[in-house]
Amino acid sequence: MRVVVAPDKFKGSLTAVEAAEAIGAGVRDAVPGAEVTLCPVADGGEGTLDVLLAAGGKRVDLRVRGPLDEQVDAWYVVLDGTAYVESARACGIEYVDPSSTTALAAHTYGVGELVGHALDGGARRIVLTVGGTASTDGGSGMLQALGARVLDARGEPVGLGGGALGAVASVDLTAVRRRLGDASVRVATDVTNPLLGPDGAAAVFGPQKGATPADVTRLDDGLRLWASALTRAGTIAVADLPGAGAGGGVAAGAMAALDARAESGFELVVELTGVGDALPGAGLVITGEGSLDAQSLSGKAPAGIAVRAREHGVPVLAIAGRVALDRARLAEAGIAGSRALVDHAPSVEHARREAYPLLRAQSAELVREWLAGS
């Protein structure tokens, strides 16, 4: 039997690569003669770079400004001439203790430093993966790092952070255009939120970053001014574009000033991992992630893997830290069986701490259970 193992990360416990190794070991425990193909995947959010490294990418390290101006160690990956920049590496939520202050002050300047370094290094194709950021600045910090002049009504520079956007009156993108040259940019995201309004960057993601209701209103108003200034600078109107609100609006800044196209992060990444080549003729696919829930069915890796597997008539099993979907919902998504680590651990903390051995053991049990019933 040939088994394709294609999980996403188990957030807070295992990278997608580590999860694939644990599941693969469990498959071999259950079926010693199985041929196991490891294809860790990602959806364009946190953890994407780890998957790209496993696919043969080259890591490029540098120090950049973090979301609150402190220097942080960041990196991006170059694979087949394309530079993959993960916004969270420069301004991830893990760099702050979320509060009202950080929600207004956090910025994406370091993301622009990563993009600029890749451009200066000769990259003509950039993929910017967004998600997991501490910022809600519409990508203004990123563009300032690339040379944009963001000015108030008096022609003075506006500070960094989403809280400063309320003073924006104009933006000059001349230097950004010059630095970008003929390079192309794509934005990988797993959300379709617009920049503004009740479904926008501030309203949906701001509270997770420490924003109070008053902060959300302030941030949304600032993003509205920012979007208007970008349009007056000659960019496309991004406020209502699907996905523009991703990463605190960093997607909007890229779509407007870098002519980026927003695409499914999963679709961009999955082919690089070899899943497409591994599925034909496989006898089973095992996918998974930290939490298998309703969001998993909307652009996340497990649902995407199930769709791909269905095209080849390959059954799919899923294993996760927790499973919040009943059998009927899973079956609708093309998943024939599942298992949750928390159901086989004395506590959630234990499941996180012992994720690797638990994942290995429960993967073996899941496969045995499936074989017994097939």
mmCIF file of C-alpha atoms in Angstrom, residues 15 20 95 112 128 164 187 247 301 308:
data_model
loop_
_atom_site.group_PDB
_atom_site.id
_atom_site.type_symbol
_atom_site.label_atom_id
_atom_site.label_comp_id
_atom_site.label_asym_id
_atom_site.label_seq_id
_atom_site.Cartn_x
_atom_site.Cartn_y
_atom_site.Cartn_z
ATOM 1 C CA THR A 15 5.571 22.152 12.126
ATOM 2 C CA ALA A 20 4.316 14.550 8.487
ATOM 3 C CA TYR A 95 6.520 39.278 19.011
ATOM 4 C CA GLY A 112 9.199 45.620 3.462
ATOM 5 C CA LEU A 128 4.196 37.255 0.014
ATOM 6 C CA ALA A 164 -1.110 56.614 12.724
ATOM 7 C CA VAL A 187 -0.066 37.387 -2.270
ATOM 8 C CA GLY A 247 -2.492 40.125 7.439
ATOM 9 C CA ALA A 301 -5.085 22.510 3.777
ATOM 10 C CA ARG A 308 -7.345 16.772 -4.737
#
